[in-house]
Amino acid sequence: MNKLTTRTLAPQTLSAQQTAALYALYGRYYGGTTPELFRRDLGEKDHILLLEDTDGQIRGFTPLKTIPFTDNGRAARAVFSGDTVIDHRYWGEQTLPLAWCALAGRLKAQMPDAPLYWLLIVKGDRTYRYLNVFSKTYYPNRRHPTPPDVQELIDRLAADRFGAHYHAESGLVRYPQSQGHLKSEWLNEKTAAHPEAAYFRRRNPRHAEGEELVCLTLLETDNLRSFALRGFLDGLAQGAL
């Protein structure tokens, strides 16, 4: 299998051909969307990480947006992730996750003294499990209740982002109709008994219909596990994006 590489682009610089290739890859795994909805969502992001093989074929991608806000009078930012898609033939390959951590490090280098959070809306247990792989403390989680100040921040960021579609009592984002959901053939019931997956499914029982659980973790060196920390430190060393 070809070696994979990544590069970071502004979504607005993507060609029509590249955007069509991204949508074709997305549509292989997700239903409940349209090309117009996909382009609109992509266009409002700040960056997109492309995963490519040696032939230049796109094998995965993840878009993100940086959201500035004030937390107790202090400047802070949140990295908001869009849907991450990887060709299933490359599942388990860590090139894209490592590049994402490096990109987060470069964003941290822009404002080293400002807290940087990862705001993630999760519609599948595979994605939710990344939180435990990346970070030591994240919310919501199965081990500890979410502290009130963290819950207030989650609610504030989610309400600002999703308005009435965010339901604070459940922590879920719900739309009248799905804005994108994993197709049934890609739902992995074999992982349902995994403790992280089981917790996610309890919190988001209608994930297969496109409902999304709002999650938050702090992107700081003392909160990142070894794999994520390696990429994050590489990004810090590269310097501000």
PDB file of C-alpha atoms in Angstrom:
ATOM      1  CA  MET A   1       0.000   0.000   0.000  1.00  0.00           C
ATOM      2  CA  ASN A   2       1.271   3.475  -0.880  1.00  0.00           C
ATOM      3  CA  LYS A   3       2.941   5.632   1.734  1.00  0.00           C
ATOM      4  CA  LEU A   4       0.672   8.390   3.020  1.00  0.00           C
ATOM      5  CA  THR A   5       1.518  12.043   3.513  1.00  0.00           C
ATOM      6  CA  THR A   6      -0.446  15.062   4.706  1.00  0.00           C
ATOM      7  CA  ARG A   7      -0.646  18.715   3.826  1.00  0.00           C
ATOM      8  CA  THR A   8      -2.626  21.621   5.231  1.00  0.00           C
ATOM      9  CA  LEU A   9      -4.661  23.918   3.000  1.00  0.00           C
ATOM     10  CA  ALA A  10      -7.267  26.633   3.321  1.00  0.00           C
ATOM     11  CA  PRO A  11     -10.524  25.005   2.135  1.00  0.00           C
ATOM     12  CA  GLN A  12     -11.232  28.051  -0.009  1.00  0.00           C
ATOM     13  CA  THR A  13      -8.177  27.208  -2.160  1.00  0.00           C
ATOM     14  CA  LEU A  14      -9.414  23.726  -3.085  1.00  0.00           C
ATOM     15  CA  SER A  15     -10.174  23.195  -6.753  1.00  0.00           C
ATOM     16  CA  ALA A  16     -13.583  21.985  -7.891  1.00  0.00           C
ATOM     17  CA  GLN A  17     -11.969  18.641  -8.719  1.00  0.00           C
ATOM     18  CA  GLN A  18     -10.480  18.315  -5.234  1.00  0.00           C
ATOM     19  CA  THR A  19     -13.770  19.260  -3.580  1.00  0.00           C
ATOM     20  CA  ALA A  20     -15.594  16.676  -5.685  1.00  0.00           C
ATOM     21  CA  ALA A  21     -13.047  14.035  -4.660  1.00  0.00           C
ATOM     22  CA  LEU A  22     -13.543  14.939  -0.993  1.00  0.00           C
ATOM     23  CA  TYR A  23     -17.314  14.670  -1.315  1.00  0.00           C
ATOM     24  CA  ALA A  24     -17.059  11.336  -3.118  1.00  0.00           C
ATOM     25  CA  LEU A  25     -14.939   9.983  -0.260  1.00  0.00           C
ATOM     26  CA  TYR A  26     -17.275  11.460   2.347  1.00  0.00           C
ATOM     27  CA  GLY A  27     -20.351  10.074   0.597  1.00  0.00           C
ATOM     28  CA  ARG A  28     -18.908   6.571   0.657  1.00  0.00           C
ATOM     29  CA  TYR A  29     -19.202   6.534   4.438  1.00  0.00           C
ATOM     30  CA  TYR A  30     -21.814   9.153   5.370  1.00  0.00           C
ATOM     31  CA  GLY A  31     -25.434   9.652   4.423  1.00  0.00           C
ATOM     32  CA  GLY A  32     -27.800  12.534   5.156  1.00  0.00           C
ATOM     33  CA  THR A  33     -25.884  15.169   3.243  1.00  0.00           C
ATOM     34  CA  THR A  34     -25.758  16.882  -0.150  1.00  0.00           C
ATOM     35  CA  PRO A  35     -22.922  18.404  -2.192  1.00  0.00           C
ATOM     36  CA  GLU A  36     -24.239  21.876  -1.331  1.00  0.00           C
ATOM     37  CA  LEU A  37     -24.328  21.186   2.415  1.00  0.00           C
ATOM     38  CA  PHE A  38     -20.877  19.630   2.234  1.00  0.00           C
ATOM     39  CA  ARG A  39     -19.391  22.610   0.378  1.00  0.00           C
ATOM     40  CA  ARG A  40     -21.020  25.096   2.750  1.00  0.00           C
ATOM     41  CA  ASP A  41     -19.715  23.303   5.821  1.00  0.00           C
ATOM     42  CA  LEU A  42     -16.251  22.990   4.314  1.00  0.00           C
ATOM     43  CA  GLY A  43     -16.149  26.619   3.215  1.00  0.00           C
ATOM     44  CA  GLU A  44     -16.587  27.983   6.725  1.00  0.00           C
ATOM     45  CA  LYS A  45     -13.581  26.080   8.092  1.00  0.00           C
ATOM     46  CA  ASP A  46     -10.126  27.675   8.394  1.00  0.00           C
ATOM     47  CA  HIS A  47      -7.958  24.683   7.530  1.00  0.00           C
ATOM     48  CA  ILE A  48      -8.218  21.236   6.028  1.00  0.00           C
ATOM     49  CA  LEU A  49      -5.706  18.437   6.432  1.00  0.00           C
ATOM     50  CA  LEU A  50      -5.508  16.215   3.361  1.00  0.00           C
ATOM     51  CA  LEU A  51      -4.233  12.640   3.555  1.00  0.00           C
ATOM     52  CA  GLU A  52      -2.758  11.600   0.204  1.00  0.00           C
ATOM     53  CA  ASP A  53      -0.942   8.605  -1.243  1.00  0.00           C
ATOM     54  CA  THR A  54       2.140   8.782  -3.445  1.00  0.00           C
ATOM     55  CA  ASP A  55      -0.069   9.055  -6.536  1.00  0.00           C
ATOM     56  CA  GLY A  56      -1.715  12.190  -5.144  1.00  0.00           C
ATOM     57  CA  GLN A  57      -5.022  10.419  -4.492  1.00  0.00           C
ATOM     58  CA  ILE A  58      -6.925  11.774  -1.486  1.00  0.00           C
ATOM     59  CA  ARG A  59      -7.320   8.990   1.077  1.00  0.00           C
ATOM     60  CA  GLY A  60      -8.674  11.049   3.947  1.00  0.00           C
ATOM     61  CA  PHE A  61      -9.240  14.515   5.313  1.00  0.00           C
ATOM     62  CA  THR A  62     -10.236  16.493   8.363  1.00  0.00           C
ATOM     63  CA  PRO A  63     -11.326  20.164   8.388  1.00  0.00           C
ATOM     64  CA  LEU A  64     -11.186  22.483  11.372  1.00  0.00           C
ATOM     65  CA  LYS A  65     -12.058  25.970  12.491  1.00  0.00           C
ATOM     66  CA  THR A  66     -10.491  28.069  15.249  1.00  0.00           C
ATOM     67  CA  ILE A  67     -13.053  29.773  17.482  1.00  0.00           C
ATOM     68  CA  PRO A  68     -11.872  32.686  19.675  1.00  0.00           C
ATOM     69  CA  PHE A  69     -13.748  33.347  22.911  1.00  0.00           C
ATOM     70  CA  THR A  70     -13.276  34.803  26.387  1.00  0.00           C
ATOM     71  CA  ASP A  71     -13.136  32.560  29.442  1.00  0.00           C
ATOM     72  CA  ASN A  72     -13.389  34.421  32.761  1.00  0.00           C
ATOM     73  CA  GLY A  73     -12.013  37.536  31.115  1.00  0.00           C
ATOM     74  CA  ARG A  74      -9.122  35.669  29.537  1.00  0.00           C
ATOM     75  CA  ALA A  75      -8.570  35.171  25.807  1.00  0.00           C
ATOM     76  CA  ALA A  76      -8.987  31.536  24.777  1.00  0.00           C
ATOM     77  CA  ARG A  77      -9.607  29.532  21.634  1.00  0.00           C
ATOM     78  CA  ALA A  78     -11.267  26.286  20.630  1.00  0.00           C
ATOM     79  CA  VAL A  79     -10.338  24.089  17.686  1.00  0.00           C
ATOM     80  CA  PHE A  80     -13.633  22.883  16.227  1.00  0.00           C
ATOM     81  CA  SER A  81     -13.321  19.701  14.178  1.00  0.00           C
ATOM     82  CA  GLY A  82     -15.503  18.822  11.242  1.00  0.00           C
ATOM     83  CA  ASP A  83     -16.097  15.246  10.111  1.00  0.00           C
ATOM     84  CA  THR A  84     -12.921  13.218   9.698  1.00  0.00           C
ATOM     85  CA  VAL A  85     -12.942  10.661   6.906  1.00  0.00           C
ATOM     86  CA  ILE A  86     -10.287   8.052   6.116  1.00  0.00           C
ATOM     87  CA  ASP A  87     -10.533   5.442   3.374  1.00  0.00           C
ATOM     88  CA  HIS A  88     -11.322   2.215   5.230  1.00  0.00           C
ATOM     89  CA  ARG A  89      -8.339   0.494   3.614  1.00  0.00           C
ATOM     90  CA  TYR A  90      -6.178   2.821   5.722  1.00  0.00           C
ATOM     91  CA  TRP A  91      -8.036   2.536   9.028  1.00  0.00           C
ATOM     92  CA  GLY A  92      -5.504   2.123  11.802  1.00  0.00           C
ATOM     93  CA  GLU A  93      -2.925   4.213   9.924  1.00  0.00           C
ATOM     94  CA  GLN A  94      -1.912   7.106  12.174  1.00  0.00           C
ATOM     95  CA  THR A  95      -0.501   9.625   9.681  1.00  0.00           C
ATOM     96  CA  LEU A  96      -3.574  11.881   9.750  1.00  0.00           C
ATOM     97  CA  PRO A  97      -4.127  11.868  13.545  1.00  0.00           C
ATOM     98  CA  LEU A  98      -0.448  12.653  14.127  1.00  0.00           C
ATOM     99  CA  ALA A  99      -0.581  15.504  11.595  1.00  0.00           C
ATOM    100  CA  TRP A 100      -3.717  16.844  13.313  1.00  0.00           C
ATOM    101  CA  CYS A 101      -1.852  16.955  16.634  1.00  0.00           C
ATOM    102  CA  ALA A 102       1.039  18.793  14.969  1.00  0.00           C
ATOM    103  CA  LEU A 103      -1.389  21.299  13.466  1.00  0.00           C
ATOM    104  CA  ALA A 104      -2.906  21.829  16.923  1.00  0.00           C
ATOM    105  CA  GLY A 105       0.610  22.497  18.226  1.00  0.00           C
ATOM    106  CA  ARG A 106       1.171  25.125  15.542  1.00  0.00           C
ATOM    107  CA  LEU A 107      -2.124  26.775  16.467  1.00  0.00           C
ATOM    108  CA  LYS A 108      -1.062  26.765  20.117  1.00  0.00           C
ATOM    109  CA  ALA A 109       2.206  28.447  19.082  1.00  0.00           C
ATOM    110  CA  GLN A 110       0.194  31.369  17.687  1.00  0.00           C
ATOM    111  CA  MET A 111      -1.012  32.261  21.199  1.00  0.00           C
ATOM    112  CA  PRO A 112       1.084  30.249  23.676  1.00  0.00           C
ATOM    113  CA  ASP A 113      -0.430  31.854  26.771  1.00  0.00           C
ATOM    114  CA  ALA A 114      -4.061  31.390  25.724  1.00  0.00           C
ATOM    115  CA  PRO A 115      -5.864  28.135  26.582  1.00  0.00           C
ATOM    116  CA  LEU A 116      -6.569  26.019  23.502  1.00  0.00           C
ATOM    117  CA  TYR A 117      -9.446  23.545  23.618  1.00  0.00           C
ATOM    118  CA  TRP A 118     -10.629  20.849  21.243  1.00  0.00           C
ATOM    119  CA  LEU A 119     -14.363  21.153  20.643  1.00  0.00           C
ATOM    120  CA  LEU A 120     -15.595  17.979  19.015  1.00  0.00           C
ATOM    121  CA  ILE A 121     -19.083  16.842  18.098  1.00  0.00           C
ATOM    122  CA  VAL A 122     -19.182  13.073  17.938  1.00  0.00           C
ATOM    123  CA  LYS A 123     -21.538  10.892  15.955  1.00  0.00           C
ATOM    124  CA  GLY A 124     -19.649   7.586  16.253  1.00  0.00           C
ATOM    125  CA  ASP A 125     -17.833   5.630  18.946  1.00  0.00           C
ATOM    126  CA  ARG A 126     -14.698   5.272  16.806  1.00  0.00           C
ATOM    127  CA  THR A 127     -14.268   9.066  16.957  1.00  0.00           C
ATOM    128  CA  TYR A 128     -15.177   9.263  20.647  1.00  0.00           C
ATOM    129  CA  ARG A 129     -12.464   6.751  21.495  1.00  0.00           C
ATOM    130  CA  TYR A 130      -9.853   9.100  20.025  1.00  0.00           C
ATOM    131  CA  LEU A 131     -10.424  11.424  22.988  1.00  0.00           C
ATOM    132  CA  ASN A 132      -9.107   8.757  25.337  1.00  0.00           C
ATOM    133  CA  VAL A 133      -6.183   8.004  23.010  1.00  0.00           C
ATOM    134  CA  PHE A 134      -5.245  11.688  22.737  1.00  0.00           C
ATOM    135  CA  SER A 135      -5.930  13.135  26.167  1.00  0.00           C
ATOM    136  CA  LYS A 136      -5.836  12.282  29.850  1.00  0.00           C
ATOM    137  CA  THR A 137      -8.868  14.348  30.826  1.00  0.00           C
ATOM    138  CA  TYR A 138     -11.809  15.066  28.535  1.00  0.00           C
ATOM    139  CA  TYR A 139     -15.528  15.529  28.956  1.00  0.00           C
ATOM    140  CA  PRO A 140     -17.976  13.953  29.080  1.00  0.00           C
ATOM    141  CA  ASN A 141     -16.321  10.707  30.150  1.00  0.00           C
ATOM    142  CA  ARG A 142     -17.354   7.528  31.933  1.00  0.00           C
ATOM    143  CA  ARG A 143     -15.008   7.932  34.906  1.00  0.00           C
ATOM    144  CA  HIS A 144     -15.869  11.337  36.323  1.00  0.00           C
ATOM    145  CA  PRO A 145     -18.809  13.741  36.188  1.00  0.00           C
ATOM    146  CA  THR A 146     -18.153  16.893  34.208  1.00  0.00           C
ATOM    147  CA  PRO A 147     -17.148  19.757  36.555  1.00  0.00           C
ATOM    148  CA  PRO A 148     -19.697  22.603  36.585  1.00  0.00           C
ATOM    149  CA  ASP A 149     -17.275  25.150  35.116  1.00  0.00           C
ATOM    150  CA  VAL A 150     -16.354  22.813  32.261  1.00  0.00           C
ATOM    151  CA  GLN A 151     -20.017  22.028  31.612  1.00  0.00           C
ATOM    152  CA  GLU A 152     -20.781  25.743  31.503  1.00  0.00           C
ATOM    153  CA  LEU A 153     -18.049  26.195  28.909  1.00  0.00           C
ATOM    154  CA  ILE A 154     -19.305  23.265  26.831  1.00  0.00           C
ATOM    155  CA  ASP A 155     -22.842  24.658  26.953  1.00  0.00           C
ATOM    156  CA  ARG A 156     -21.695  28.145  26.001  1.00  0.00           C
ATOM    157  CA  LEU A 157     -19.537  27.060  23.081  1.00  0.00           C
ATOM    158  CA  ALA A 158     -22.169  24.641  21.808  1.00  0.00           C
ATOM    159  CA  ALA A 159     -25.018  27.154  22.109  1.00  0.00           C
ATOM    160  CA  ASP A 160     -22.959  29.783  20.285  1.00  0.00           C
ATOM    161  CA  ARG A 161     -22.155  27.306  17.544  1.00  0.00           C
ATOM    162  CA  PHE A 162     -25.418  25.401  17.166  1.00  0.00           C
ATOM    163  CA  GLY A 163     -28.091  27.627  18.677  1.00  0.00           C
ATOM    164  CA  ALA A 164     -31.389  25.891  19.388  1.00  0.00           C
ATOM    165  CA  HIS A 165     -30.087  22.648  17.876  1.00  0.00           C
ATOM    166  CA  TYR A 166     -27.969  22.160  21.000  1.00  0.00           C
ATOM    167  CA  HIS A 167     -29.801  20.564  23.942  1.00  0.00           C
ATOM    168  CA  ALA A 168     -27.919  21.243  27.157  1.00  0.00           C
ATOM    169  CA  GLU A 169     -29.858  18.679  29.202  1.00  0.00           C
ATOM    170  CA  SER A 170     -28.455  15.836  27.080  1.00  0.00           C
ATOM    171  CA  GLY A 171     -25.334  17.465  25.655  1.00  0.00           C
ATOM    172  CA  LEU A 172     -26.481  16.534  22.160  1.00  0.00           C
ATOM    173  CA  VAL A 173     -26.810  18.430  18.906  1.00  0.00           C
ATOM    174  CA  ARG A 174     -30.051  17.479  17.150  1.00  0.00           C
ATOM    175  CA  TYR A 175     -31.299  18.720  13.800  1.00  0.00           C
ATOM    176  CA  PRO A 176     -34.778  18.206  12.335  1.00  0.00           C
ATOM    177  CA  GLN A 177     -33.081  15.931   9.825  1.00  0.00           C
ATOM    178  CA  SER A 178     -29.624  14.412   9.754  1.00  0.00           C
ATOM    179  CA  GLN A 179     -26.781  16.680   8.697  1.00  0.00           C
ATOM    180  CA  GLY A 180     -24.615  13.619   8.138  1.00  0.00           C
ATOM    181  CA  HIS A 181     -24.547  10.164   9.712  1.00  0.00           C
ATOM    182  CA  LEU A 182     -22.385   7.096   9.331  1.00  0.00           C
ATOM    183  CA  LYS A 183     -23.944   4.638   6.897  1.00  0.00           C
ATOM    184  CA  SER A 184     -25.175   1.444   8.516  1.00  0.00           C
ATOM    185  CA  GLU A 185     -22.641  -0.783   6.757  1.00  0.00           C
ATOM    186  CA  TRP A 186     -19.835   1.095   8.513  1.00  0.00           C
ATOM    187  CA  LEU A 187     -21.288   0.900  12.020  1.00  0.00           C
ATOM    188  CA  ASN A 188     -19.031  -1.464  13.946  1.00  0.00           C
ATOM    189  CA  GLU A 189     -21.140  -3.399  16.411  1.00  0.00           C
ATOM    190  CA  LYS A 190     -18.099  -5.472  17.391  1.00  0.00           C
ATOM    191  CA  THR A 191     -16.749  -2.520  19.372  1.00  0.00           C
ATOM    192  CA  ALA A 192     -20.015  -1.809  21.191  1.00  0.00           C
ATOM    193  CA  ALA A 193     -18.880  -3.622  24.341  1.00  0.00           C
ATOM    194  CA  HIS A 194     -15.693  -1.549  24.632  1.00  0.00           C
ATOM    195  CA  PRO A 195     -16.120   0.626  27.762  1.00  0.00           C
ATOM    196  CA  GLU A 196     -15.587   3.902  25.889  1.00  0.00           C
ATOM    197  CA  ALA A 197     -17.892   2.858  23.061  1.00  0.00           C
ATOM    198  CA  ALA A 198     -20.564   1.630  25.465  1.00  0.00           C
ATOM    199  CA  TYR A 199     -20.480   4.915  27.372  1.00  0.00           C
ATOM    200  CA  PHE A 200     -20.750   6.922  24.157  1.00  0.00           C
ATOM    201  CA  ARG A 201     -23.740   4.883  23.005  1.00  0.00           C
ATOM    202  CA  ARG A 202     -25.499   5.409  26.321  1.00  0.00           C
ATOM    203  CA  ARG A 203     -24.948   9.157  26.052  1.00  0.00           C
ATOM    204  CA  ASN A 204     -25.903   9.285  22.380  1.00  0.00           C
ATOM    205  CA  PRO A 205     -28.339   6.440  21.693  1.00  0.00           C
ATOM    206  CA  ARG A 206     -29.452   7.948  18.362  1.00  0.00           C
ATOM    207  CA  HIS A 207     -25.987   8.486  16.935  1.00  0.00           C
ATOM    208  CA  ALA A 208     -26.873   6.348  13.920  1.00  0.00           C
ATOM    209  CA  GLU A 209     -29.481   8.986  13.012  1.00  0.00           C
ATOM    210  CA  GLY A 210     -26.946  11.816  13.035  1.00  0.00           C
ATOM    211  CA  GLU A 211     -27.258  13.112  16.609  1.00  0.00           C
ATOM    212  CA  GLU A 212     -23.919  14.325  17.955  1.00  0.00           C
ATOM    213  CA  LEU A 213     -22.415  14.443  21.447  1.00  0.00           C
ATOM    214  CA  VAL A 214     -20.535  17.651  22.260  1.00  0.00           C
ATOM    215  CA  CYS A 215     -17.120  16.939  23.793  1.00  0.00           C
ATOM    216  CA  LEU A 216     -14.282  19.115  25.052  1.00  0.00           C
ATOM    217  CA  THR A 217     -10.660  18.614  26.042  1.00  0.00           C
ATOM    218  CA  LEU A 218      -7.787  20.963  26.806  1.00  0.00           C
ATOM    219  CA  LEU A 219      -4.910  20.873  24.318  1.00  0.00           C
ATOM    220  CA  GLU A 220      -1.975  21.359  26.685  1.00  0.00           C
ATOM    221  CA  THR A 221       1.213  19.342  27.045  1.00  0.00           C
ATOM    222  CA  ASP A 222       0.320  18.067  30.519  1.00  0.00           C
ATOM    223  CA  ASN A 223      -3.071  16.790  29.316  1.00  0.00           C
ATOM    224  CA  LEU A 224      -1.911  14.906  26.217  1.00  0.00           C
ATOM    225  CA  ARG A 225      -0.928  11.261  26.075  1.00  0.00           C
ATOM    226  CA  SER A 226       2.341  10.193  24.480  1.00  0.00           C
ATOM    227  CA  PHE A 227       1.128   9.728  20.895  1.00  0.00           C
ATOM    228  CA  ALA A 228      -0.709  13.043  20.724  1.00  0.00           C
ATOM    229  CA  LEU A 229       2.004  14.801  22.725  1.00  0.00           C
ATOM    230  CA  ARG A 230       4.642  13.816  20.176  1.00  0.00           C
ATOM    231  CA  GLY A 231       2.714  15.452  17.348  1.00  0.00           C
ATOM    232  CA  PHE A 232       1.755  18.475  19.449  1.00  0.00           C
ATOM    233  CA  LEU A 233       5.375  19.132  20.444  1.00  0.00           C
ATOM    234  CA  ASP A 234       6.456  18.778  16.821  1.00  0.00           C
ATOM    235  CA  GLY A 235       3.913  21.455  15.927  1.00  0.00           C
ATOM    236  CA  LEU A 236       5.083  23.752  18.707  1.00  0.00           C
ATOM    237  CA  ALA A 237       8.657  23.349  17.473  1.00  0.00           C
ATOM    238  CA  GLN A 238       7.630  24.204  13.910  1.00  0.00           C
ATOM    239  CA  GLY A 239       6.141  27.442  15.192  1.00  0.00           C
ATOM    240  CA  ALA A 240       2.982  29.408  14.552  1.00  0.00           C
ATOM    241  CA  LEU A 241       1.015  28.533  11.436  1.00  0.00           C
TER     242      LEU A 241
END
